[in-house]
Each structure stands twice: as C-alpha cells, then as structure tokens.
Coordinates of N, CA and C in Angstrom, one line a residue:
X1 N -8.6 -28.1 -55.8 CA -8.3 -27.2 -56.9 C -7.4 -26.1 -56.4
X2 N -6.3 -25.8 -57.1 CA -5.4 -24.7 -56.7 C -6.1 -23.4 -56.8
X3 N -5.7 -22.4 -56.0 CA -6.2 -21.1 -56.0 C -7.7 -21.0 -55.7
X4 N -8.1 -21.8 -54.8 CA -9.6 -21.8 -54.5 C -9.9 -21.5 -53.0
X5 N -8.9 -21.2 -52.2 CA -9.1 -20.9 -50.8 C -9.2 -19.4 -50.6
X6 N -10.3 -18.9 -50.0 CA -10.5 -17.5 -49.7 C -9.6 -17.1 -48.5
X7 N -9.1 -15.9 -48.5 CA -8.4 -15.4 -47.4 C -9.2 -15.3 -46.1
X8 N -8.7 -15.7 -45.0 CA -9.4 -15.6 -43.8 C -9.3 -14.3 -43.1
X9 N -10.0 -14.1 -42.0 CA -10.0 -12.8 -41.3 C -8.6 -12.4 -40.9
X10 N -8.3 -11.1 -41.0 CA -7.0 -10.6 -40.6 C -7.1 -9.1 -40.4
X11 N -6.2 -8.5 -39.7 CA -6.1 -7.0 -39.6 C -4.7 -6.6 -39.8
X12 N -4.5 -5.4 -40.2 CA -3.1 -4.9 -40.4 C -3.1 -3.4 -40.8
X13 N -2.0 -2.8 -40.7 CA -1.8 -1.4 -41.1 C -0.9 -1.5 -42.3
X14 N -1.3 -0.9 -43.4 CA -0.5 -1.0 -44.6 C 0.0 0.4 -45.1
X15 N 1.2 0.5 -45.4 CA 1.7 1.8 -45.9 C 1.2 2.1 -47.3
X16 N 1.0 3.4 -47.6 CA 0.6 3.9 -48.9 C 1.9 4.1 -49.7
X17 N 2.4 2.9 -50.2 CA 3.8 2.9 -50.8 C 3.8 2.4 -52.2
X18 N 2.7 1.9 -52.7 CA 2.8 1.3 -54.0 C 3.3 -0.1 -54.0
X19 N 3.7 -0.6 -52.8 CA 4.2 -2.0 -52.7 C 3.1 -2.9 -52.2
X20 N 3.1 -4.1 -52.8 CA 2.1 -5.1 -52.3 C 2.4 -5.6 -50.9
X21 N 1.4 -5.6 -50.1 CA 1.5 -6.0 -48.7 C 0.4 -7.1 -48.3
X22 N 0.8 -8.1 -47.6 CA -0.2 -9.1 -47.2 C -0.8 -8.6 -45.9
X23 N -2.2 -8.7 -45.9 CA -2.9 -8.6 -44.7 C -3.5 -10.0 -44.5
X24 N -3.0 -10.7 -43.6 CA -3.3 -12.2 -43.5 C -2.9 -12.8 -44.8
X25 N -3.8 -13.3 -45.6 CA -3.6 -13.9 -46.9 C -4.0 -13.1 -48.1
X26 N -4.4 -11.9 -47.8 CA -4.9 -11.0 -48.9 C -3.9 -10.0 -49.3
X27 N -3.3 -10.1 -50.5 CA -2.3 -9.1 -51.0 C -3.0 -7.8 -51.5
X28 N -2.6 -6.7 -50.9 CA -3.2 -5.4 -51.2 C -2.1 -4.4 -51.5
X29 N -2.4 -3.4 -52.3 CA -1.4 -2.3 -52.6 C -2.2 -1.0 -52.5
X30 N -1.7 -0.1 -51.8 CA -2.2 1.3 -51.8 C -1.2 2.3 -52.3
X31 N -1.7 3.2 -53.1 CA -0.8 4.2 -53.7 C -1.6 5.5 -53.9
X32 N -0.9 6.5 -54.4 CA -1.6 7.8 -54.8 C -2.7 7.5 -55.8
X33 N -3.8 8.3 -55.8 CA -4.8 8.1 -56.8 C -4.3 8.4 -58.2
X34 N -4.9 7.7 -59.2 CA -4.4 7.9 -60.6 C -4.9 9.2 -61.1
X35 N -5.9 9.8 -60.6 CA -6.4 11.1 -61.1 C -5.6 12.2 -60.4
X36 N -4.8 13.0 -61.1 CA -4.0 14.1 -60.5 C -4.8 15.0 -59.6
X37 N -6.0 15.5 -60.0 CA -6.7 16.4 -59.2 C -7.1 15.8 -57.8
X38 N -7.3 14.5 -57.8 CA -7.7 13.9 -56.5 C -6.5 13.8 -55.6
X39 N -5.3 13.6 -56.2 CA -4.1 13.5 -55.4 C -3.8 14.8 -54.6
X40 N -4.2 15.9 -55.1 CA -3.9 17.2 -54.4 C -4.8 17.3 -53.1
X41 N -5.8 16.5 -52.9 CA -6.6 16.6 -51.7 C -5.9 16.0 -50.5
X42 N -4.8 15.3 -50.7 CA -4.1 14.7 -49.6 C -4.3 13.2 -49.6
X43 N -3.2 12.4 -49.5 CA -3.3 11.0 -49.4 C -2.7 10.5 -48.1
X44 N -3.3 9.5 -47.5 CA -2.8 9.1 -46.2 C -1.5 8.4 -46.4
X45 N -0.8 8.2 -45.3 CA 0.5 7.5 -45.3 C 0.3 6.0 -44.9
X46 N -0.8 5.7 -44.2 CA -1.1 4.4 -43.7 C -2.6 4.1 -43.8
X47 N -2.9 2.9 -44.0 CA -4.3 2.5 -44.1 C -4.5 1.3 -43.2
X48 N -5.6 1.4 -42.3 CA -6.0 0.3 -41.4 C -6.9 -0.6 -42.3
X49 N -6.5 -1.9 -42.3 CA -7.3 -2.9 -43.1 C -7.8 -4.0 -42.2
X50 N -9.1 -4.3 -42.4 CA -9.6 -5.5 -41.6 C -10.4 -6.3 -42.7
X51 N -9.8 -7.5 -42.9 CA -10.5 -8.5 -43.7 C -11.4 -9.3 -42.8
X52 N -12.7 -9.2 -43.1 CA -13.8 -9.7 -42.2 C -14.0 -11.2 -42.4
X53 N -14.6 -11.7 -41.4 CA -14.8 -13.2 -41.4 C -16.0 -13.6 -42.2
X54 N -16.1 -14.9 -42.4 CA -17.2 -15.5 -43.2 C -18.6 -15.1 -42.8
X55 N -18.8 -15.0 -41.5 CA -20.1 -14.6 -41.0 C -20.5 -13.2 -41.4
X56 N -19.5 -12.2 -41.4 CA -19.8 -10.8 -41.8 C -20.0 -10.8 -43.3
X57 N -19.2 -11.6 -44.1 CA -19.4 -11.6 -45.5 C -20.8 -12.1 -45.9
X58 N -21.2 -13.2 -45.3 CA -22.5 -13.8 -45.6 C -23.6 -12.8 -45.2
X59 N -23.5 -12.2 -44.1 CA -24.5 -11.2 -43.6 C -24.6 -10.0 -44.6
X60 N -23.5 -9.6 -45.2 CA -23.5 -8.5 -46.1 C -24.1 -8.8 -47.5
X61 N -24.0 -10.1 -47.8 CA -24.4 -10.5 -49.2 C -23.3 -10.5 -50.2
X62 N -22.1 -10.1 -49.7 CA -20.9 -10.1 -50.7 C -20.6 -11.5 -51.1
X63 N -20.0 -11.6 -52.3 CA -19.7 -12.9 -52.9 C -18.6 -13.6 -52.2
X64 N -17.4 -12.9 -52.0 CA -16.3 -13.6 -51.6 C -15.6 -13.0 -50.3
X65 N -15.2 -11.7 -50.4 CA -14.5 -11.1 -49.3 C -15.0 -9.8 -49.0
X66 N -15.1 -9.4 -47.7 CA -15.5 -8.1 -47.3 C -14.3 -7.5 -46.5
X67 N -13.9 -6.3 -46.9 CA -12.8 -5.6 -46.3 C -13.2 -4.2 -45.8
X68 N -12.8 -3.9 -44.6 CA -13.0 -2.5 -44.1 C -11.7 -1.8 -44.1
X69 N -11.7 -0.5 -44.6 CA -10.5 0.3 -44.8 C -10.8 1.6 -44.1
X70 N -9.7 2.1 -43.4 CA -9.8 3.5 -42.9 C -8.4 4.1 -42.8
X71 N -8.4 5.4 -42.7 CA -7.1 6.1 -42.5 C -6.5 5.6 -41.2
X72 N -5.2 5.4 -41.2 CA -4.4 5.1 -40.0 C -3.4 6.1 -39.7
X73 N -3.6 7.3 -40.1 CA -2.6 8.4 -39.9 C -3.1 9.5 -39.0
X74 N -4.3 9.2 -38.4 CA -4.9 10.2 -37.4 C -5.6 11.3 -38.1
X75 N -5.8 11.4 -39.4 CA -6.5 12.4 -40.0 C -7.9 12.1 -40.2
X76 N -8.8 13.0 -39.8 CA -10.2 12.6 -39.9 C -10.9 12.9 -41.2
X77 N -10.2 13.6 -42.1 CA -10.7 14.0 -43.4 C -10.6 12.8 -44.4
X78 N -11.7 12.6 -45.1 CA -11.7 11.5 -46.2 C -10.7 12.0 -47.3
X79 N -10.3 11.0 -48.1 CA -9.3 11.4 -49.2 C -9.5 10.3 -50.3
X80 N -8.9 10.6 -51.4 CA -8.8 9.6 -52.5 C -7.6 8.8 -52.4
X81 N -7.7 7.5 -52.8 CA -6.7 6.5 -52.7 C -6.8 5.5 -53.8
X82 N -5.7 5.1 -54.3 CA -5.7 4.0 -55.4 C -5.5 2.7 -54.6
X83 N -6.4 1.7 -54.9 CA -6.4 0.4 -54.3 C -6.2 -0.7 -55.3
X84 N -5.3 -1.6 -55.1 CA -5.1 -2.8 -55.9 C -5.2 -4.1 -55.1
X85 N -6.1 -5.0 -55.5 CA -6.3 -6.2 -54.8 C -5.8 -7.4 -55.7
X86 N -4.9 -8.2 -55.2 CA -4.4 -9.3 -55.9 C -5.3 -10.5 -55.6
X87 N -6.0 -11.0 -56.6 CA -7.0 -12.1 -56.3 C -6.5 -13.5 -56.8
X88 N -5.2 -13.6 -57.2 CA -4.7 -14.8 -57.8 C -4.8 -16.0 -56.8
X89 N -4.7 -15.7 -55.5 CA -4.7 -16.8 -54.5 C -6.1 -17.4 -54.4
X90 N -7.1 -16.8 -54.8 CA -8.5 -17.3 -54.7 C -9.3 -17.2 -56.0
X91 N -8.5 -17.2 -57.1 CA -9.1 -17.0 -58.5 C -10.0 -18.1 -58.9
X92 N -9.9 -19.3 -58.3 CA -10.8 -20.4 -58.6 C -11.8 -20.8 -57.5
X93 N -12.0 -19.8 -56.5 CA -12.8 -20.1 -55.4 C -14.2 -20.5 -55.7
X94 N -14.8 -20.0 -56.7 CA -16.2 -20.3 -57.0 C -16.3 -21.0 -58.4
X95 N -15.3 -21.8 -58.8 CA -15.4 -22.6 -60.0 C -15.0 -21.9 -61.2
X96 N -15.4 -22.5 -62.4 CA -14.9 -22.0 -63.7 C -15.1 -20.6 -63.9
X97 N -14.1 -20.0 -64.4 CA -14.0 -18.6 -64.9 C -14.3 -17.6 -63.8
X98 N -14.2 -18.0 -62.5 CA -14.4 -17.0 -61.4 C -13.5 -15.8 -61.5
X99 N -12.3 -16.0 -61.9 CA -11.3 -14.9 -62.0 C -11.9 -13.8 -62.9
X100 N -12.6 -14.1 -63.9 CA -13.2 -13.1 -64.8 C -14.5 -12.6 -64.3
X101 N -15.0 -13.1 -63.3 CA -16.3 -12.7 -62.7 C -16.2 -11.9 -61.4
X102 N -15.0 -11.8 -60.9 CA -14.7 -11.1 -59.7 C -15.0 -9.6 -59.9
X103 N -15.7 -9.0 -59.0 CA -16.0 -7.5 -59.1 C -15.5 -6.9 -57.9
X104 N -15.6 -5.6 -57.9 CA -15.2 -4.8 -56.7 C -16.3 -3.8 -56.4
X105 N -16.9 -3.9 -55.2 CA -18.0 -3.1 -54.9 C -17.7 -2.3 -53.6
X106 N -18.5 -1.2 -53.4 CA -18.3 -0.5 -52.1 C -19.7 -0.5 -51.4
X107 N -19.7 -0.8 -50.1 CA -20.9 -0.8 -49.3 C -20.9 0.3 -48.3
X108 N -22.0 0.8 -47.9 CA -22.1 1.8 -46.8 C -21.4 1.1 -45.5
X109 N -20.8 2.0 -44.7 CA -20.2 1.5 -43.5 C -21.2 0.7 -42.6
X110 N -22.5 1.1 -42.6 CA -23.4 0.4 -41.8 C -23.6 -1.1 -42.1
X111 N -23.1 -1.6 -43.2 CA -23.1 -3.0 -43.5 C -22.4 -3.8 -42.4
X112 N -21.5 -3.2 -41.7 CA -20.8 -3.9 -40.6 C -21.6 -4.0 -39.3
X113 N -22.5 -3.1 -39.1 CA -23.3 -3.0 -37.8 C -24.8 -3.5 -38.0
X114 N -25.3 -3.2 -39.2 CA -26.8 -3.5 -39.4 C -26.9 -4.1 -40.8
X115 N -26.3 -5.3 -41.0 CA -26.3 -5.9 -42.4 C -27.7 -6.3 -42.9
X116 N -28.6 -6.4 -42.1 CA -30.0 -6.8 -42.5 C -30.8 -5.6 -43.0
X117 N -30.3 -4.4 -42.7 CA -31.0 -3.2 -43.1 C -30.8 -3.0 -44.6
X118 N -31.9 -3.0 -45.4 CA -31.8 -2.9 -46.8 C -31.0 -1.7 -47.3
X119 N -31.0 -0.6 -46.7 CA -30.2 0.6 -47.1 C -28.7 0.3 -47.0
X120 N -28.4 -0.6 -46.0 CA -26.9 -0.9 -45.8 C -26.4 -1.9 -46.8
X121 N -27.3 -2.6 -47.5 CA -26.9 -3.6 -48.4 C -26.8 -3.1 -49.8
X122 N -27.1 -1.8 -50.0 CA -27.1 -1.2 -51.3 C -25.6 -0.8 -51.6
X123 N -25.0 -1.4 -52.6 CA -23.6 -1.2 -52.9 C -23.5 -0.4 -54.2
X124 N -22.3 0.1 -54.4 CA -21.9 0.8 -55.6 C -20.8 0.0 -56.2
X125 N -20.9 -0.4 -57.5 CA -19.9 -1.1 -58.2 C -18.9 -0.2 -58.8
X126 N -17.6 -0.5 -58.6 CA -16.6 0.2 -59.3 C -16.4 -0.4 -60.7
X127 N -15.7 0.3 -61.6 CA -15.3 -0.2 -62.9 C -13.8 -0.3 -62.8
X128 N -13.3 -1.4 -62.1 CA -11.9 -1.4 -61.8 C -11.1 -1.9 -63.1
X129 N -9.8 -1.5 -63.1 CA -8.9 -2.1 -64.1 C -8.6 -3.5 -63.7
X130 N -8.5 -4.4 -64.6 CA -8.2 -5.8 -64.4 C -7.0 -6.2 -65.2
X131 N -5.9 -6.6 -64.5 CA -4.7 -7.0 -65.2 C -3.9 -7.9 -64.3
X132 N -3.5 -9.0 -64.9 CA -2.6 -10.0 -64.3 C -3.0 -10.4 -62.9
X133 N -4.3 -10.8 -62.8 CA -4.9 -11.3 -61.5 C -5.1 -10.2 -60.4
X134 N -5.2 -8.9 -60.9 CA -5.4 -7.8 -59.9 C -6.5 -6.9 -60.4
X135 N -7.3 -6.5 -59.4 CA -8.3 -5.4 -59.7 C -7.8 -4.1 -59.0
X136 N -7.9 -3.0 -59.7 CA -7.5 -1.8 -59.1 C -8.4 -0.6 -59.5
X137 N -8.6 0.3 -58.6 CA -9.5 1.4 -58.7 C -9.1 2.5 -57.8
X138 N -9.5 3.8 -58.0 CA -9.5 4.9 -57.1 C -10.8 4.8 -56.3
X139 N -10.7 5.1 -55.0 CA -11.9 5.2 -54.2 C -11.7 6.3 -53.1
X140 N -12.8 6.7 -52.5 CA -12.7 7.6 -51.4 C -12.5 6.8 -50.1
X141 N -11.5 7.1 -49.4 CA -11.2 6.4 -48.1 C -11.7 7.3 -47.0
X142 N -12.5 6.7 -46.1 CA -13.0 7.4 -45.0 C -11.9 7.9 -44.1
X143 N -12.2 9.0 -43.4 CA -11.3 9.5 -42.4 C -11.2 8.6 -41.2
X144 N -10.3 9.0 -40.3 CA -10.1 8.2 -39.0 C -11.5 8.3 -38.3
X145 N -11.8 7.1 -37.7 CA -13.1 7.0 -36.9 C -14.2 6.5 -37.8
X146 N -14.0 6.3 -39.1 CA -15.0 5.8 -39.9 C -14.4 4.8 -40.9
X147 N -15.2 4.0 -41.6 CA -14.6 3.0 -42.5 C -15.2 3.1 -43.9
X148 N -14.4 2.7 -44.9 CA -14.9 2.4 -46.2 C -14.9 0.9 -46.4
X149 N -16.0 0.3 -46.8 CA -16.1 -1.1 -46.9 C -16.2 -1.5 -48.4
X150 N -15.2 -2.4 -48.8 CA -15.2 -2.9 -50.1 C -15.4 -4.4 -50.1
X151 N -16.0 -4.9 -51.2 CA -16.3 -6.3 -51.3 C -15.8 -6.9 -52.6
X152 N -15.4 -8.1 -52.6 CA -15.0 -8.8 -53.9 C -16.0 -9.9 -54.1

C-alpha cells in the first residue's frame, strides 16, 4: 500500500525558516509562533530534532512516531515555536482513514528515560490545524539541555 511506511530513526538540526526540511524521512517545518504575543518571547534560529526508533515509540505508547525537539542555538530559555509535520508519506500506515486519525501529542521529557513510569506516559493532546496532509500547532520548545517530546 502506498504511503504506509513510517519514517525511521534520524537526527538533524533544522532552521526556523518556514521551509520544509527532511529529518531522515520525516518532513518538518519550524517557524515563528502564530500567536503574536508568544513571538515576542524569542524564537530559536535552529531546532535539534531526533526521530526516535521503534523501540522508543513502543515503550512510550505512542501510535506512530516519537520525536524529541530542543533548541540548537545555545539558549537555555524555553520559547514558543510553530511546528508543522507532513504526514503524507505515512498517511496509510495503519490502514483505512489513518490520515484523518493522526493526532499530535506532547509527552513529558522523562518518557525517553523512564517510559514505564505512569507519570511519564501522561500526554497532552494538541488541537492542531490539519490541512493538505500536514498537522501544525504552536508549542513550547524546551531550552538547550532539555527536550520537548511530541508524538504522532
């Protein structure tokens, strides 16, 4: 079935440019947050991205993909950021109508180190915009030395 292969593990540094960039096989776009007040708090210039492997995803309980994000500009302060994930390459990964069932969640950073801890498995769901095979939302990006974990 076309568009049924999930992106594999990968790492990369992506500019906050509004341009879609591949991290391995996962197309991501980072830009200024859509909320003007949030933009004044400062936006990073670069984001470190780590698309985690199948074992990490299964341990977390996420449905399809687990991604760790952090600032890559040396600033330790968290900030707001607009994130867009293009899921067209894996829109049929879990059968009929999966593209309409894909969600975007945020997990605590401890999901990466202690995924069996019930507190680390408690996620917050975003209400992302969905358009043309892409989910997008504003989120708080962890400062350098910490991570924000999102799951699809």
